[in-house]
Amino acid sequence: MLKPLKPKPTVPRNTILWGLVGLLVIAGIIALIASFNSSDGADEVEAIYTNAAETLAAQQLTMEAAQPTATETPTFTPPATVTPFATLTLPAAPALVSPTTSGSSGSSGAVGCNNSAYVDDVTFPDDTVVTPGQAITKTWKLQNTGTCEWTATFKVSFLNGNAMGGNATPIGISVPPGQSADVSVAMTAPSTPGEATGFWILTNDSGQNFGSWFYIRIKVGAAETPTEAPTEEPTEEPTNAP
């Protein structure tokens, strides 16, 4: 914090003025005495008074100039209050989005020279109604759109959704580039009614998924209750009285 400046001690103005007046009076007396010995005494007296007046005026101006100017005491301004920054809350990591079922396939992309494209559902097209626990062999037709041949050990692997008991299954056939083949997976329908969807994809011999993913979507209905055939009651034949 700044300290206020102390003004320098000065001689009171009244003291200086009275001193000058005294000098002026003494000068006048000397001039009167000298006038008795000179014919130009009056002129000298006037000159002395003029000089004394000029001296007095100059002294007054000097005093005013020397008078220290009052210095404004600096005002202490408290520092601005620092507002702490609001705590940033990081957004939660977005959940992984499962493949949509707006079409029968989607693309995962080529891996090296391996690529594939979905062609058609061979068995169990979308929304086929099955019974709870029904055995299913789902078959898709796929095309080799890469530049390498698929070997018989390439697999159809589960990707997402409901596997319905299905496991990674070798395609069991070699497929040259540009050719199509049917690939299948054995599954079992869920035991409870509702919709079930499972996503699958091809995997090469290096364990890398590639090409288009494809899926199965079925609707599990209620188990059918067998109905008994109605039984016919025997009718009595009329008898003739003797």
Short mmCIF file of C-alpha atoms in Angstrom, two decimals, residues 65-239:
data_model
loop_
_atom_site.label_atom_id
_atom_site.label_comp_id
_atom_site.label_asym_id
_atom_site.label_seq_id
_atom_site.Cartn_x
_atom_site.Cartn_y
_atom_site.Cartn_z
CA ALA A 65 5.92 29.00 -7.39
CA ALA A 66 7.83 27.35 -4.56
CA GLN A 67 4.66 26.50 -2.68
CA PRO A 68 4.37 22.69 -2.94
CA THR A 69 1.39 21.41 -4.83
CA ALA A 70 -0.80 19.21 -2.76
CA THR A 71 -0.30 15.63 -3.87
CA GLU A 72 -3.35 13.49 -3.96
CA THR A 73 -3.01 10.56 -1.66
CA PRO A 74 -3.25 7.38 -3.71
CA THR A 75 -6.40 5.44 -2.97
CA PHE A 76 -5.86 1.77 -2.30
CA THR A 77 -7.98 -0.29 -4.63
CA PRO A 78 -8.50 -3.82 -3.40
CA PRO A 79 -7.72 -6.47 -6.01
CA ALA A 80 -10.65 -7.89 -7.91
CA THR A 81 -12.13 -11.01 -6.44
CA VAL A 82 -11.09 -13.99 -8.51
CA THR A 83 -14.05 -16.17 -9.36
CA PRO A 84 -13.03 -19.82 -9.51
CA PHE A 85 -13.68 -21.60 -12.76
CA ALA A 86 -16.62 -23.94 -12.80
CA THR A 87 -15.70 -27.58 -12.52
CA LEU A 88 -15.80 -29.17 -15.94
CA THR A 89 -17.76 -32.40 -16.07
CA LEU A 90 -16.51 -34.75 -18.73
CA PRO A 91 -19.32 -36.31 -20.73
CA ALA A 92 -19.78 -40.02 -20.38
CA ALA A 93 -18.25 -42.10 -23.10
CA PRO A 94 -20.85 -42.88 -25.75
CA ALA A 95 -22.13 -46.41 -25.75
CA LEU A 96 -21.10 -48.63 -28.59
CA VAL A 97 -23.74 -48.67 -31.26
CA SER A 98 -24.84 -52.04 -32.50
CA PRO A 99 -25.34 -52.56 -36.21
CA THR A 100 -28.79 -51.42 -37.25
CA THR A 101 -31.35 -53.68 -38.80
CA SER A 102 -32.47 -51.25 -41.48
CA GLY A 103 -30.96 -53.61 -44.07
CA SER A 104 -29.77 -57.19 -44.19
CA SER A 105 -26.09 -56.22 -44.04
CA GLY A 106 -23.55 -53.48 -43.43
CA SER A 107 -19.89 -53.04 -44.31
CA SER A 108 -16.95 -53.65 -41.99
CA GLY A 109 -14.49 -52.99 -44.83
CA ALA A 110 -11.76 -54.88 -46.61
CA VAL A 111 -8.82 -56.37 -44.71
CA GLY A 112 -5.87 -56.75 -47.03
CA CYS A 113 -7.07 -58.66 -50.06
CA ASN A 114 -10.13 -60.08 -48.24
CA ASN A 115 -13.56 -58.55 -48.73
CA SER A 116 -17.17 -59.73 -48.99
CA ALA A 117 -20.66 -58.55 -49.84
CA TYR A 118 -24.06 -59.78 -48.69
CA VAL A 119 -26.24 -61.07 -51.53
CA ASP A 120 -29.39 -62.65 -50.09
CA ASP A 121 -31.08 -64.64 -47.31
CA VAL A 122 -31.36 -68.27 -48.39
CA THR A 123 -33.26 -69.51 -45.33
CA PHE A 124 -35.29 -67.81 -42.61
CA PRO A 125 -35.80 -64.35 -44.15
CA ASP A 126 -36.43 -61.42 -41.82
CA ASP A 127 -39.29 -61.77 -39.31
CA THR A 128 -39.88 -65.47 -39.94
CA VAL A 129 -42.08 -66.80 -37.13
CA VAL A 130 -40.66 -69.82 -35.31
CA THR A 131 -41.61 -71.73 -32.19
CA PRO A 132 -39.68 -71.50 -28.90
CA GLY A 133 -36.60 -73.75 -28.92
CA GLN A 134 -36.94 -74.57 -32.61
CA ALA A 135 -33.75 -75.76 -34.36
CA ILE A 136 -32.65 -73.31 -37.06
CA THR A 137 -30.01 -73.50 -39.78
CA LYS A 138 -29.59 -69.97 -41.08
CA THR A 139 -28.01 -69.66 -44.55
CA TRP A 140 -26.80 -66.51 -46.30
CA LYS A 141 -25.49 -66.04 -49.83
CA LEU A 142 -22.25 -64.00 -49.87
CA GLN A 143 -19.96 -62.84 -52.69
CA ASN A 144 -16.15 -62.72 -52.60
CA THR A 145 -15.46 -59.09 -53.59
CA GLY A 146 -11.78 -59.22 -52.64
CA THR A 147 -8.75 -60.29 -54.65
CA CYS A 148 -7.88 -63.42 -52.64
CA GLU A 149 -9.62 -66.78 -52.57
CA TRP A 150 -11.57 -67.71 -49.46
CA THR A 151 -10.34 -71.01 -48.09
CA ALA A 152 -12.64 -73.63 -46.63
CA THR A 153 -11.35 -72.73 -43.15
CA PHE A 154 -12.65 -69.17 -43.28
CA LYS A 155 -15.42 -68.88 -40.68
CA VAL A 156 -18.79 -67.27 -40.11
CA SER A 157 -18.28 -65.61 -36.68
CA PHE A 158 -20.76 -64.09 -34.23
CA LEU A 159 -20.50 -60.29 -34.07
CA ASN A 160 -23.30 -58.81 -31.95
CA GLY A 161 -26.84 -59.28 -30.68
CA ASN A 162 -28.31 -62.71 -29.87
CA ALA A 163 -26.16 -65.66 -30.95
CA MET A 164 -29.08 -68.06 -30.36
CA GLY A 165 -26.61 -70.79 -29.45
CA GLY A 166 -24.69 -70.48 -32.72
CA ASN A 167 -20.90 -70.89 -32.84
CA ALA A 168 -18.19 -69.81 -35.28
CA THR A 169 -18.61 -72.16 -38.24
CA PRO A 170 -16.15 -72.85 -41.12
CA ILE A 171 -17.61 -72.03 -44.52
CA GLY A 172 -16.43 -75.46 -45.75
CA ILE A 173 -15.80 -74.37 -49.35
CA SER A 174 -13.18 -72.45 -51.33
CA VAL A 175 -14.56 -69.34 -53.01
CA PRO A 176 -12.51 -67.59 -55.76
CA PRO A 177 -12.70 -63.79 -56.18
CA GLY A 178 -15.94 -62.68 -57.83
CA GLN A 179 -17.80 -65.90 -56.98
CA SER A 180 -20.67 -66.38 -54.51
CA ALA A 181 -21.30 -69.13 -51.98
CA ASP A 182 -23.85 -70.14 -49.35
CA VAL A 183 -22.63 -70.08 -45.73
CA SER A 184 -24.62 -71.46 -42.80
CA VAL A 185 -24.76 -71.50 -38.99
CA ALA A 186 -26.82 -73.88 -36.83
CA MET A 187 -28.85 -72.11 -34.11
CA THR A 188 -31.71 -72.66 -31.69
CA ALA A 189 -34.60 -70.21 -31.32
CA PRO A 190 -35.00 -68.61 -27.87
CA SER A 191 -37.37 -70.32 -25.46
CA THR A 192 -39.42 -67.17 -24.80
CA PRO A 193 -41.67 -65.39 -27.30
CA GLY A 194 -40.43 -62.15 -28.85
CA GLU A 195 -38.04 -60.87 -31.51
CA ALA A 196 -34.44 -62.12 -31.69
CA THR A 197 -31.65 -60.66 -33.84
CA GLY A 198 -28.04 -61.79 -34.24
CA PHE A 199 -25.25 -60.22 -36.31
CA TRP A 200 -22.51 -62.29 -38.00
CA ILE A 201 -19.42 -61.66 -40.15
CA LEU A 202 -16.70 -63.55 -42.05
CA THR A 203 -13.30 -64.17 -40.42
CA ASN A 204 -10.11 -65.08 -42.32
CA ASP A 205 -7.46 -67.59 -41.26
CA SER A 206 -5.62 -64.84 -39.35
CA GLY A 207 -8.64 -64.25 -37.12
CA GLN A 208 -9.49 -60.90 -38.78
CA ASN A 209 -13.11 -59.94 -39.46
CA PHE A 210 -13.67 -58.48 -42.91
CA GLY A 211 -16.30 -57.43 -45.42
CA SER A 212 -20.03 -57.02 -44.90
CA TRP A 213 -21.76 -58.08 -41.72
CA PHE A 214 -25.12 -59.84 -42.03
CA TYR A 215 -27.81 -60.93 -39.61
CA ILE A 216 -30.77 -63.14 -38.75
CA ARG A 217 -34.00 -61.71 -37.35
CA ILE A 218 -36.81 -64.01 -36.29
CA LYS A 219 -39.99 -63.75 -34.27
CA VAL A 220 -40.57 -66.39 -31.65
CA GLY A 221 -44.26 -67.13 -31.24
CA ALA A 222 -46.10 -68.99 -28.52
CA ALA A 223 -45.89 -72.75 -28.59
CA GLU A 224 -48.75 -74.32 -30.45
CA THR A 225 -51.21 -76.20 -28.26
CA PRO A 226 -52.45 -79.37 -29.93
CA THR A 227 -56.20 -79.43 -30.33
CA GLU A 228 -58.20 -82.60 -29.83
CA ALA A 229 -60.55 -83.68 -32.56
CA PRO A 230 -64.18 -83.65 -31.43
CA THR A 231 -65.61 -87.08 -30.65
CA GLU A 232 -68.91 -88.12 -32.14
CA GLU A 233 -71.49 -89.61 -29.84
CA PRO A 234 -73.07 -92.86 -31.12
CA THR A 235 -76.65 -92.52 -32.22
CA GLU A 236 -79.23 -95.13 -31.24
CA GLU A 237 -81.01 -96.86 -34.04
CA PRO A 238 -84.80 -96.95 -33.67
CA THR A 239 -86.27 -100.33 -32.85
#
